Every structure is written in structure tokens, then in C-alpha cells.
Coordinates of C-alpha atoms in Angstrom, one line a residue:
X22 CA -84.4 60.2 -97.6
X23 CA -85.6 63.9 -97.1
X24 CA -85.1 63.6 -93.1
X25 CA -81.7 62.4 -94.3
X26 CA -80.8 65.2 -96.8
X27 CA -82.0 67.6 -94.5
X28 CA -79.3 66.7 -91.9
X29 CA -76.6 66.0 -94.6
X30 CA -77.2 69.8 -95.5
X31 CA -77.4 71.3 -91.9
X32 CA -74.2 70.0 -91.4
X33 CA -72.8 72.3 -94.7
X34 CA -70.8 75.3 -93.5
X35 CA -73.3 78.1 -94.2
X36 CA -72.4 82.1 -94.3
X37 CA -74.9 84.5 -92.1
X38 CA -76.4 86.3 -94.9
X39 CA -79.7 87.1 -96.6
X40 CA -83.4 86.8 -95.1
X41 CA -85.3 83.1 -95.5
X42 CA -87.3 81.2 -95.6
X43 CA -88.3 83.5 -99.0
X44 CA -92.0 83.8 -99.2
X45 CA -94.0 81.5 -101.3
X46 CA -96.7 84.3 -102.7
X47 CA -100.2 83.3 -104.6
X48 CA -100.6 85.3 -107.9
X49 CA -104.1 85.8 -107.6
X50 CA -104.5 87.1 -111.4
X51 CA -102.3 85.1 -113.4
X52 CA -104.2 82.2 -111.6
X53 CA -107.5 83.8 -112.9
X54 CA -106.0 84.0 -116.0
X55 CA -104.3 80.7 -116.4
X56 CA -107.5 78.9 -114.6
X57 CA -105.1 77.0 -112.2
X58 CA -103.7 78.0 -108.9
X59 CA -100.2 80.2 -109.9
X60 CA -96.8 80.6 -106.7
X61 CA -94.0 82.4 -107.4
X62 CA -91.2 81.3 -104.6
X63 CA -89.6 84.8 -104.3
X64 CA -86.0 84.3 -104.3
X65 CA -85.7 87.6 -105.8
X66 CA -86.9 88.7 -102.1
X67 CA -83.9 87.2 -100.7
X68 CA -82.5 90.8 -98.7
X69 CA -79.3 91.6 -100.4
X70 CA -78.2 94.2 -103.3
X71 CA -81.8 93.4 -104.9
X72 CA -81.0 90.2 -104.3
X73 CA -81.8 86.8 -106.2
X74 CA -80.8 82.6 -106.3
X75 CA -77.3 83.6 -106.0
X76 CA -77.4 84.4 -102.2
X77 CA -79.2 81.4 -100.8
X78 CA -76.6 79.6 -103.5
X79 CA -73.7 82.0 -101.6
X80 CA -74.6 80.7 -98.1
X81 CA -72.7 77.6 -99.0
X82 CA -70.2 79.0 -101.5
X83 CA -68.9 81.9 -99.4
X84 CA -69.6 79.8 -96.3
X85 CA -66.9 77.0 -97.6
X86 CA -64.9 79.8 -98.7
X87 CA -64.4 81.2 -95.1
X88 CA -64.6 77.7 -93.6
X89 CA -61.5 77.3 -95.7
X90 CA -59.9 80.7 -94.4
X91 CA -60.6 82.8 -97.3
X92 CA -59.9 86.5 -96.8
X93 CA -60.8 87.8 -100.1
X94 CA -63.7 86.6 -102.5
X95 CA -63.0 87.1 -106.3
X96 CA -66.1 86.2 -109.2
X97 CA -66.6 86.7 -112.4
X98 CA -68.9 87.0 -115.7
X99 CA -70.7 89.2 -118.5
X100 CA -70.6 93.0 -117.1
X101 CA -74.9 92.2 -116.6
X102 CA -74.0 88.5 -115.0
X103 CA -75.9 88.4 -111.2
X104 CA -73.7 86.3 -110.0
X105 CA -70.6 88.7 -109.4
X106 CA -72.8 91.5 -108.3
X107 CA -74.7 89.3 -105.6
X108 CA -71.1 87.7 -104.7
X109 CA -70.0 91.7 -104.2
X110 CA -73.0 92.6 -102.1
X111 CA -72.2 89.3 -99.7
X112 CA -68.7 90.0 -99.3
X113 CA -69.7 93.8 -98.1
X114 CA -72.2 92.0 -95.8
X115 CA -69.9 90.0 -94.4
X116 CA -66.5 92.8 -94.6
X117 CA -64.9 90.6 -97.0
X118 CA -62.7 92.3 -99.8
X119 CA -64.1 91.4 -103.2
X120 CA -62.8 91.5 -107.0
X121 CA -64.6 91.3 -110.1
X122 CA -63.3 90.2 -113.3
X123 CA -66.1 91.4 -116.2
X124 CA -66.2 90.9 -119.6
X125 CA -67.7 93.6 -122.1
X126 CA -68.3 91.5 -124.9
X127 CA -71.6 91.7 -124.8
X128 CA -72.0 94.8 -123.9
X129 CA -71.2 97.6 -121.8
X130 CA -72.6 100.3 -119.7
X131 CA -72.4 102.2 -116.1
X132 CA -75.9 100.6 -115.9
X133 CA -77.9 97.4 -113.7
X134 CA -75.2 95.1 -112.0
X135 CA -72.2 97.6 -113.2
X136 CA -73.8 100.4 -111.2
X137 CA -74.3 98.5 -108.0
X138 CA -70.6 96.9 -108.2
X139 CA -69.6 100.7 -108.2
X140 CA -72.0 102.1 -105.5
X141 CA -70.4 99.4 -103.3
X142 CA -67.2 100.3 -104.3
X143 CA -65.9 97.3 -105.7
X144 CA -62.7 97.0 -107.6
X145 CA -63.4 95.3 -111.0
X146 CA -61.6 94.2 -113.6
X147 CA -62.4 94.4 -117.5
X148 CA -61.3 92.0 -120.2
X149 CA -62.7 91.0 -123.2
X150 CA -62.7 87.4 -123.2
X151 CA -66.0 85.9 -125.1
X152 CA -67.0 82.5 -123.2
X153 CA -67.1 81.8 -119.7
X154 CA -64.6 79.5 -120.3
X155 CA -61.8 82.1 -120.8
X156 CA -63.4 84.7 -118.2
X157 CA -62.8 81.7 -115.6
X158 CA -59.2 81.7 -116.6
X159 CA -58.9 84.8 -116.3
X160 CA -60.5 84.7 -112.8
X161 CA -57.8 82.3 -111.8
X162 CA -54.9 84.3 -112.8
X163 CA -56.3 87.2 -110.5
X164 CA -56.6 83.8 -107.8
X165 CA -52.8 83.4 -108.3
X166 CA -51.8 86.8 -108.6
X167 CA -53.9 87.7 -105.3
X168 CA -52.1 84.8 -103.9
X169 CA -48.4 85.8 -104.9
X170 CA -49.3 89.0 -102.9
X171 CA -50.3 86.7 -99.7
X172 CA -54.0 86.9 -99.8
X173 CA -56.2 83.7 -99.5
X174 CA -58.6 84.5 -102.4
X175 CA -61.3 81.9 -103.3
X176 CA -63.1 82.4 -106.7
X177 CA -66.9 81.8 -105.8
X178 CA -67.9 81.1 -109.4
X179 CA -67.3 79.4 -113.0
X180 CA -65.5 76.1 -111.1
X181 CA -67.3 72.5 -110.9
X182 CA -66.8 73.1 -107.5
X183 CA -68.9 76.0 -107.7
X184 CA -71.4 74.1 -109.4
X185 CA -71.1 71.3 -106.8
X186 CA -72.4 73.7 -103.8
X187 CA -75.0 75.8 -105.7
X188 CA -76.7 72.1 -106.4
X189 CA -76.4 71.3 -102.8
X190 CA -78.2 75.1 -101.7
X191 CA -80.9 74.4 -103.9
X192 CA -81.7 71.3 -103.1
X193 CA -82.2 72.6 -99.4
X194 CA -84.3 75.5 -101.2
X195 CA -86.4 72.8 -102.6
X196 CA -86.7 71.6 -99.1
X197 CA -88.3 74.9 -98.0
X198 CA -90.4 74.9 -100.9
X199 CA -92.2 71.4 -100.2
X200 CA -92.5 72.8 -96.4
X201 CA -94.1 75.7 -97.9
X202 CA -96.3 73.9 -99.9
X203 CA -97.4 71.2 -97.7
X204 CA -98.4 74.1 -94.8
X205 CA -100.6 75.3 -97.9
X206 CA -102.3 72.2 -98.4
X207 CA -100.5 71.4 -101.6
X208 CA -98.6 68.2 -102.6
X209 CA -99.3 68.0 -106.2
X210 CA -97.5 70.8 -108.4
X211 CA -95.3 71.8 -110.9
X212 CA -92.5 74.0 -110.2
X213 CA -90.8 75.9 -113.0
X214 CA -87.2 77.2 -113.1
X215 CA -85.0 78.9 -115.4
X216 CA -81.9 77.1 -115.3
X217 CA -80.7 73.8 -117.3
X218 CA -77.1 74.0 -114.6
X219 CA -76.9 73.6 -111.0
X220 CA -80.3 75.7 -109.7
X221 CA -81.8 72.9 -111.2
X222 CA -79.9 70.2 -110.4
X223 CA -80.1 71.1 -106.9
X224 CA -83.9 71.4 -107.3
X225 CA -84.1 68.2 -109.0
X226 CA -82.1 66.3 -106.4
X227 CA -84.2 67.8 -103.8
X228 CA -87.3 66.3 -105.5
X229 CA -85.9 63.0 -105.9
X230 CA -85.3 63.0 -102.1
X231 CA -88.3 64.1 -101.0
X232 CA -90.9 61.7 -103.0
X233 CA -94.2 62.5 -104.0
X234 CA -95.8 64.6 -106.6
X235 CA -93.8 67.8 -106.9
X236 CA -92.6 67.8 -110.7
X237 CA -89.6 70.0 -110.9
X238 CA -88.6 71.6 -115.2
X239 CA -85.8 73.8 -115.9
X240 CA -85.5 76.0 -118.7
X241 CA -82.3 77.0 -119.7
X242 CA -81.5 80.6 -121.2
X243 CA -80.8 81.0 -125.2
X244 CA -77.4 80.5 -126.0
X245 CA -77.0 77.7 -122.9
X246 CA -79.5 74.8 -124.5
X247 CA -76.6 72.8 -125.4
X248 CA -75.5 70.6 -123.0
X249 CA -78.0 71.2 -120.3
X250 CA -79.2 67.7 -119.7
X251 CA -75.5 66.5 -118.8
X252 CA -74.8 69.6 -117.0
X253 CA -77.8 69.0 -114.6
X254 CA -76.6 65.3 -114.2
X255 CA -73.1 66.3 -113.5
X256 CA -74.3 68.7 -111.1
X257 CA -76.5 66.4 -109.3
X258 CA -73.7 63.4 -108.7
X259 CA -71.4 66.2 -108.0
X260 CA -73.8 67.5 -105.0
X261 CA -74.4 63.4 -103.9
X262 CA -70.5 63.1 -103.4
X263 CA -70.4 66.0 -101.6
X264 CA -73.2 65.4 -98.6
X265 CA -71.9 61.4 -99.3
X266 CA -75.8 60.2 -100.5
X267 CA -76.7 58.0 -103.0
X268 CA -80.0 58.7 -104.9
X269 CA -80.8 57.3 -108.4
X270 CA -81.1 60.2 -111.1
X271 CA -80.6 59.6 -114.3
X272 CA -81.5 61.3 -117.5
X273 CA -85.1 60.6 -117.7
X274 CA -86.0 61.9 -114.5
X275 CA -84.5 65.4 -116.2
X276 CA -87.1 67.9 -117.4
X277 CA -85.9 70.5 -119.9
X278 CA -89.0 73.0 -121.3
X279 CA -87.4 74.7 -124.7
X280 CA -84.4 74.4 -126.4
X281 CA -82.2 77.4 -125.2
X282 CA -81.0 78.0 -128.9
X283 CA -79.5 81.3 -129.5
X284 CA -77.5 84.1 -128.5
X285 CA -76.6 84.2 -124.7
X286 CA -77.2 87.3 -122.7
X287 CA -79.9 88.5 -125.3
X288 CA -83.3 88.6 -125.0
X289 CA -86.3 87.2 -127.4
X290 CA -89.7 88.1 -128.3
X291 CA -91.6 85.7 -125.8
X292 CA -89.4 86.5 -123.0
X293 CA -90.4 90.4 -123.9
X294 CA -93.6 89.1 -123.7
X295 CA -93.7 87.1 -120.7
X296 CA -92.0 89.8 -118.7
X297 CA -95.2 92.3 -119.6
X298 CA -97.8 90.1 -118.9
X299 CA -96.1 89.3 -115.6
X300 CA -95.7 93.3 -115.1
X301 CA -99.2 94.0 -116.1
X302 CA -101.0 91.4 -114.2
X303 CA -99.0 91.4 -110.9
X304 CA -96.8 94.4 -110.7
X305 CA -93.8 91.0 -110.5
X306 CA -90.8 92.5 -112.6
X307 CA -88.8 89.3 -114.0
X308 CA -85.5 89.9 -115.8
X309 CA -84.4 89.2 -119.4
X310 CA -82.3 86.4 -119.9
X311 CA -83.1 84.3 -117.0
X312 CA -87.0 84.6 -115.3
X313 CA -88.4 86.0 -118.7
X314 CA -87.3 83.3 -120.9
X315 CA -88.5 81.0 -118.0
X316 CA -92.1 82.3 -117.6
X317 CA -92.7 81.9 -121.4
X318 CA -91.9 78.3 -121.4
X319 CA -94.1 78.1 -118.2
X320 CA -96.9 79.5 -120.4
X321 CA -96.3 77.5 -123.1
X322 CA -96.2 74.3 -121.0
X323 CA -99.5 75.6 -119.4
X324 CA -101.2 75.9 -122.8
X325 CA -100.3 72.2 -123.7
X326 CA -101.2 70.7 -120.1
X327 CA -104.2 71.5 -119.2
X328 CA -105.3 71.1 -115.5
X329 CA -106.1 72.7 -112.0
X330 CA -102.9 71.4 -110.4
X331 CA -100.7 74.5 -109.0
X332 CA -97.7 76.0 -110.8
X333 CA -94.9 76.8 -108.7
X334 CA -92.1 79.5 -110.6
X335 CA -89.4 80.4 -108.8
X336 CA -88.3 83.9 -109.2
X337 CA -84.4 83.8 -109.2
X338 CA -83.9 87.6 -109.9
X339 CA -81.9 89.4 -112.1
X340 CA -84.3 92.4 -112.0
X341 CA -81.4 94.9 -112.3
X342 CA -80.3 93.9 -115.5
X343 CA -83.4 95.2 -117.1
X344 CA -82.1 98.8 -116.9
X345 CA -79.7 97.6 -118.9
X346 CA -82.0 96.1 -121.8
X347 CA -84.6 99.2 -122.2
X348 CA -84.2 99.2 -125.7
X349 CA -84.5 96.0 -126.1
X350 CA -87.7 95.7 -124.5
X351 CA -89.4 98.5 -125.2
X352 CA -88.1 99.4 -128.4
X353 CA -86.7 102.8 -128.0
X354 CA -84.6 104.2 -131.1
X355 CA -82.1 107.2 -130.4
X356 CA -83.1 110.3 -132.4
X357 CA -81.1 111.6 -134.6
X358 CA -78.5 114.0 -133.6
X359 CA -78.7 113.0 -129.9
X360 CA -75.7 111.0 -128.9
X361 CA -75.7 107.7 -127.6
X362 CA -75.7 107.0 -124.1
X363 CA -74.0 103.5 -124.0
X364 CA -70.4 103.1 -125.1
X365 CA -70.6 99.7 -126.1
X366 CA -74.3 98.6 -126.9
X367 CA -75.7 94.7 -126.0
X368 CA -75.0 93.2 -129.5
X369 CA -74.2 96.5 -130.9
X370 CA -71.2 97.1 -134.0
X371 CA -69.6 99.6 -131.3
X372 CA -66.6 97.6 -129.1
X373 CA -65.2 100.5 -127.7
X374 CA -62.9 99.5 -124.6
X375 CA -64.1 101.5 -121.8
X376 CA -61.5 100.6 -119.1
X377 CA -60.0 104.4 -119.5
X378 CA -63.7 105.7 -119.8
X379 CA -65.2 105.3 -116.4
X380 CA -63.9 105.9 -113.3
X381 CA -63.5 102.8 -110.5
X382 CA -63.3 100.2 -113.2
X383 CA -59.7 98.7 -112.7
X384 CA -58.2 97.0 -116.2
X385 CA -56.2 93.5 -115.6

């Protein structure tokens, strides 16, 4: 079945961009530490605008896009998301126009992701929706109006469809992976991700394809718990249509670590924590909402299964958005008297609409 995945996938319309295979690198302290042989797969390393998961995942996105004569990209998220940023930097690479649709619920600040989408010059637009739900709505009115005005816009997140292709690019990352880990002598490991959506999925089909004993567990952020198990499978028989396979997956061969309660886009005390031991011990910077909340559940899961098999954790990125979080993680407190440098702080009282307040950032 893996010969026959492999093939299925080749035959995907792919975009030209980023640098792989990414590098599987040993973490020679943390193993010390943990007294088991410790990877990170360094998808973070992936060549583009900082880069992360989202540009192997936008070889096949932005590849069906222009297969399907797309002239103009358009994505969308929280003003920190990766996604949009990583879908900007791929458009440049590839001198495709793209628009941004952002919500500053959460927060906002000319800071991480925002400052890249302005460095490359990127219109954006700001609303202030609440739920990805609504920002995707809001995405596909931009679609329509784009359209009206005779563009061929494609949105390149938020959509099942969406979902559908980033499953299929990481289940040809898990691919690379095994080949990785079978040139290393290794085919007994646990490999660690933080996603409960369609990183996983696409993972988890990969495994189920290839056989053996590589154990794939997702970890879904705080806030995006709910729902995870479903949203995997979804994602998974999505993917399977798609390439026309059939592959039993059901719900038992899902592993979730953690419960992804809370508040999404924040960060929590173990993540904090995860992120400095990381930082300390390999000079490996993971981000807040995604790789930190991860690596803590890897190190709890760690503490409860003791062994010498490897861990695999695959760095996804995100590292720019901890610019955006300093306070957050290292507790800093504005004196008094000095004012504050963000206009609308990540779970902060202050909503302050700052369409008018920066320059380059387009209101819809």
C-alpha cells in the first residue's frame, strides 16, 4: 500500500516551492535527558518566510490552485495564524497576487506574522469576526468580490477542501519521514505532532499505509480539543477519495495526547515550559500555541511510557508568533507611566480597531 500511495501522490499537482526533504535532526541533550533517543523532523526548516507545515501542505494547495488557473491566492485567520503568512510568502515565490483577510479579535499588533505580511507587501484585510467559521465567510466574499472584478481567486484555507489536500501533503511527509528513519536504522518510534485536524490526519493515513511500527499522536491546541477525533477522521476519508484508495481507519487507530481545553490562540503554563526547556537544551525555538503545547504533551507522554524506543516531534513552526507573546512568556509588566506598545493586547480589555492606525492594512 505505501508503493501505492506513493504513486497516487506523485501524480498530485504540486507548486515548485520550498526546500525538502526537511532534515530529520538527533537532539543529542534532550535524548540524554529523556534517556531515549529524541528527532525533531524540522518542518520549521522548510525555506520560505521562516517557513513551517504550511508550505509542504501549500505544494498541493497552491499547486491545485494554479492547476485550476488561479491567478490570485486569498487566506485567512487570527492576525498571528501561520497559515496566511506562509500562504503570502508562496504566492511572492511563485509572483502570485495574494490577500489576506485577518481578524484582531485576539489581538493585534505590527508584530510576528503581521510584520512579515507587511515586509512583503501584502494587502490585508481586517475584520473582527471571532471563529474561523465567520472569518471563512468573510474570505469567500473577498472570493466573490475578487471574482466580480474578473480575477480567478482561490481561497487556500478554512474549506474541507483545504483540509482534504493538507491530509494528502502530510501523508507524503510521513512518507519522507519513514525513509528517513529507516536510512537511520529505525523502525520502531513514536512520532509526536501538534495537530488534532488535517497534519495529522495526513500523518495518520500515511502510517496506516506504510505498516509497521511507527506510532503516530496528535495533540491538538487549547481551545481546538473539541471535535478533534472526527475532524482527523473526516480528514482522512476526505484525503482517500481524493487519491481514490481505500484504507481502513477508524476511530481507534486515532491518537489524541491532552484534551485541548481552553482558550484558542493563548498560551499555558506547560507549553511556557516546554518551549524553555527546548530553548535551553537545544537552542530549538518552538512556538506558543502549536509546537509548545505539543512538546509538553510529548513530555508528559514520555514520563508515563517509559522505554528506549525513539521519539520523533515534528517541528511545524510558528516561531514568529512568539514576538508576538513576550509577555506572555516571560512575564514582562509595562511600568508605569510608559505607554503601551500594542494597540490591542492578546486577551487584553483594549479592542481598539486599528484598520486607520497602521499603514498597509486595507479594511473590508
Amino acid at each position: 500500500m505505501r508503493d501505492l500511495l506513493a504513486a497516487r501522490l506523485a501524480r498530485r499537482p504540486h507548486a515548485p516551492v520550498g526546500i525538502f526533504p526537511t532534515p530529520m535532526q538527533r537532539m543529542a541533550r534532550l535524548s540524554q535527558r529523556l534517556g531515549r533517543p529524541v528527532f525533531f523532523k524540522r518542518e520549521d526548516l522548510a525555506g520560505i518566510a521562516i517557513a513551517g507545515s504550511k508550505i509542504r501542505i501549500l505544494q498541493h494547495t497552491a499547486g491545485d490552485a494554479l492547476d485550476r488557473g488561479a491567478d490570485l491566492f486569498v487566506a485567512g485567520g487570527y492576525v498571528q495564524s501561520n497559515h496566511p503568512a506562509q500562504v503570502a510568502a508562496v504566492g511572492c515565490a511563485l509572483g502570485v497576487p495574494t490577500e489576506l483577510v485577518l481578524d484582531t479579535s485576539k489581538g493585534y499588533e505590527m508584530q510576528g506574522n503581521l510584520l512579515l505580511e507587511s515586509l512583503m507587501g501584502i494587502k490585508v484585510h481586517v475584520v473582527r469576526e471571532g471563529s474561523y467559521e465567520a472569518i471563512r465567510e468573510a474570505c469567500q466574499r473577498l472570493v466573490g468580490r475578487l471574482g466580480r472584478r474578473g480575477r480567478r481567486a482561490r481561497l487556500l484555507t478554512l474549506t474541507p477542501e483545504i483540509h482534504a489536500l493538507s491530509a494528502l501533503a502530510y501523508a507524503e511527509g510521513f512518507l519522507e519521514l519513514a525513509a528517513q528513519l529507516e536510512a537511520a536504522g529505525i523502525r520502531d518510534a513514536d512520532i509526536f505532532v501538534g495537530s488534532g485536524g488535517p497534519t495529522y490526519a495526513g500523518l495518520l493515513l500515511g502510517a496506516r499505509a506504510y505498516g509497521g511500527r511507527l506510532r503516530v499522536h496528535g495533540a491538538a491546541p487549547h481551545g481546538l480539543g473539541a471535535g478533534a477525533r472526527e475532524r482527523v477522521l473526516a480528514a482522512v476519508r476526505a484525503a482517500l477519495a481524493l487519491l481514490d484508495l481505500e484504507l481502513p481507519v477508524g476511530s481507534g487507530d486515532v491518537s489524541l495526547l491532552g484534551r485541548g481545553e481552553g482558550v484558542y490562540g493563548f498560551t499555558y503554563p506547560a507549553a511556557i515550559k516546554a518551549i524553555r526547556k527546548v530553548a535551553a537544551a537545544e537552542g530549538v525555538l518552538l512556538d506558543p500555541v502549536y509546537t509548545g503545547n505539543a512538546m509538553a504533551e510529548m513530555l508528559r507522554w514520555a514520563e508515563t511510557h517509559r522505554g528506549d524506543t525513539p521519539l520523533v516531534f515534528l517541528h511545524t513552526g510558528g516561531v514568529t508568533a512568539l514576538f508576538a507573546y513576550d509577555r506572555e512568556l516571560i512575564g514582562l509588566r509595562r511600568p508605569r507611566g510608559v505607554p503601551a506598545r500594542r494597540i490591542s493586547r492578546i486577551g487584553g480589555r483594549n479592542s481598539h480597531h486599528p484598520a486607520a492606525a497602521r499603514p498597509g492594512v486595507a479594511g473590508s
